[in-house]
Amino acid sequence: MNSYQNTWWEQARSDHNAFTLLRGQGIAQCHSLHYLQMVTEKLAKAHFWRSGHMPPRSHAGFVQFLRFLGHVRVNDQERIANLFSFSRFADFQNWIRTVLPIAYDLERLAPALANDGPNPEYPWPHAQPVFAPVNHNFAVWTMLMSGQGRDLMRVIRIAINRFPEYADT
């Protein structure tokens, strides 16, 4: 892991700790979602710094990160599958395909990607705010509370906790 990756990973870990704390307090879902979205964005950036070159400046990246993990070199496949608690790489790839819609919706919570719609940070629409995130029931939160969504959050936790083990993959 290079120093750039480490810097982004440290912040992603801290954001994940905040997410865990907020989620456990039962406060408005917008606050937990805000941190979870930031965790996934920074985790992806940490991973894509592996080349030592700056990745694109974008809030999108988590979906690309998951897709990348599903297409690692053959000699890394078993290790990656096991690291994320899958017995076979094909099972891990299939799982990624099933959670990509949730990951995409989570990624799109960033205000810059929300297209003047629901986001966990700012009231919307921007020009004439009618909705406050604190009063909104986010569809992605419902998905995250489902079996697939809980499993995605488990894999995010593993990705944060075990990042040094695959950072150079």
PDB file of C-alpha atoms in Angstrom, residues 65-72 76-99 151 154-155 158-159:
ATOM      1  CA  PHE A  65     -14.373  -0.611  -7.354  1.00  0.00           C
ATOM      2  CA  LEU A  66     -16.755  -3.565  -6.932  1.00  0.00           C
ATOM      3  CA  ARG A  67     -16.524  -4.391 -10.633  1.00  0.00           C
ATOM      4  CA  PHE A  68     -12.748  -4.274 -10.424  1.00  0.00           C
ATOM      5  CA  LEU A  69     -12.750  -6.725  -7.508  1.00  0.00           C
ATOM      6  CA  GLY A  70     -14.879  -9.052  -9.617  1.00  0.00           C
ATOM      7  CA  HIS A  71     -12.284  -9.057 -12.398  1.00  0.00           C
ATOM      8  CA  VAL A  72      -8.948  -9.493 -10.627  1.00  0.00           C
ATOM      9  CA  ASP A  76      -5.586 -13.376  -7.103  1.00  0.00           C
ATOM     10  CA  GLN A  77      -9.130 -14.701  -7.438  1.00  0.00           C
ATOM     11  CA  GLU A  78      -9.171 -17.320  -4.687  1.00  0.00           C
ATOM     12  CA  ARG A  79      -7.441 -15.006  -2.213  1.00  0.00           C
ATOM     13  CA  ILE A  80      -9.896 -12.166  -2.916  1.00  0.00           C
ATOM     14  CA  ALA A  81     -12.922 -14.468  -2.673  1.00  0.00           C
ATOM     15  CA  ASN A  82     -11.710 -15.850   0.658  1.00  0.00           C
ATOM     16  CA  LEU A  83     -10.820 -12.414   1.989  1.00  0.00           C
ATOM     17  CA  PHE A  84     -14.421 -11.325   1.430  1.00  0.00           C
ATOM     18  CA  SER A  85     -15.723 -14.612   2.927  1.00  0.00           C
ATOM     19  CA  PHE A  86     -16.747 -16.372  -0.274  1.00  0.00           C
ATOM     20  CA  SER A  87     -15.643 -19.945  -0.868  1.00  0.00           C
ATOM     21  CA  ARG A  88     -15.462 -19.544  -4.662  1.00  0.00           C
ATOM     22  CA  PHE A  89     -14.568 -16.571  -6.825  1.00  0.00           C
ATOM     23  CA  ALA A  90     -17.548 -17.292  -9.097  1.00  0.00           C
ATOM     24  CA  ASP A  91     -19.846 -16.894  -6.062  1.00  0.00           C
ATOM     25  CA  PHE A  92     -18.198 -13.563  -5.275  1.00  0.00           C
ATOM     26  CA  GLN A  93     -18.691 -12.405  -8.878  1.00  0.00           C
ATOM     27  CA  ASN A  94     -22.360 -13.433  -8.799  1.00  0.00           C
ATOM     28  CA  TRP A  95     -22.839 -11.628  -5.498  1.00  0.00           C
ATOM     29  CA  ILE A  96     -21.291  -8.460  -6.923  1.00  0.00           C
ATOM     30  CA  ARG A  97     -23.742  -8.548  -9.840  1.00  0.00           C
ATOM     31  CA  THR A  98     -26.694  -8.831  -7.453  1.00  0.00           C
ATOM     32  CA  VAL A  99     -25.640  -5.893  -5.241  1.00  0.00           C
ATOM     33  CA  ASP A 151     -24.554  -8.327   3.139  1.00  0.00           C
ATOM     34  CA  ARG A 154     -20.778  -6.574   5.757  1.00  0.00           C
ATOM     35  CA  VAL A 155     -18.521  -6.622   2.691  1.00  0.00           C
ATOM     36  CA  ILE A 158     -14.456  -6.263   5.461  1.00  0.00           C
ATOM     37  CA  ALA A 159     -13.153  -4.016   2.669  1.00  0.00           C
TER      38      ALA A 159
END
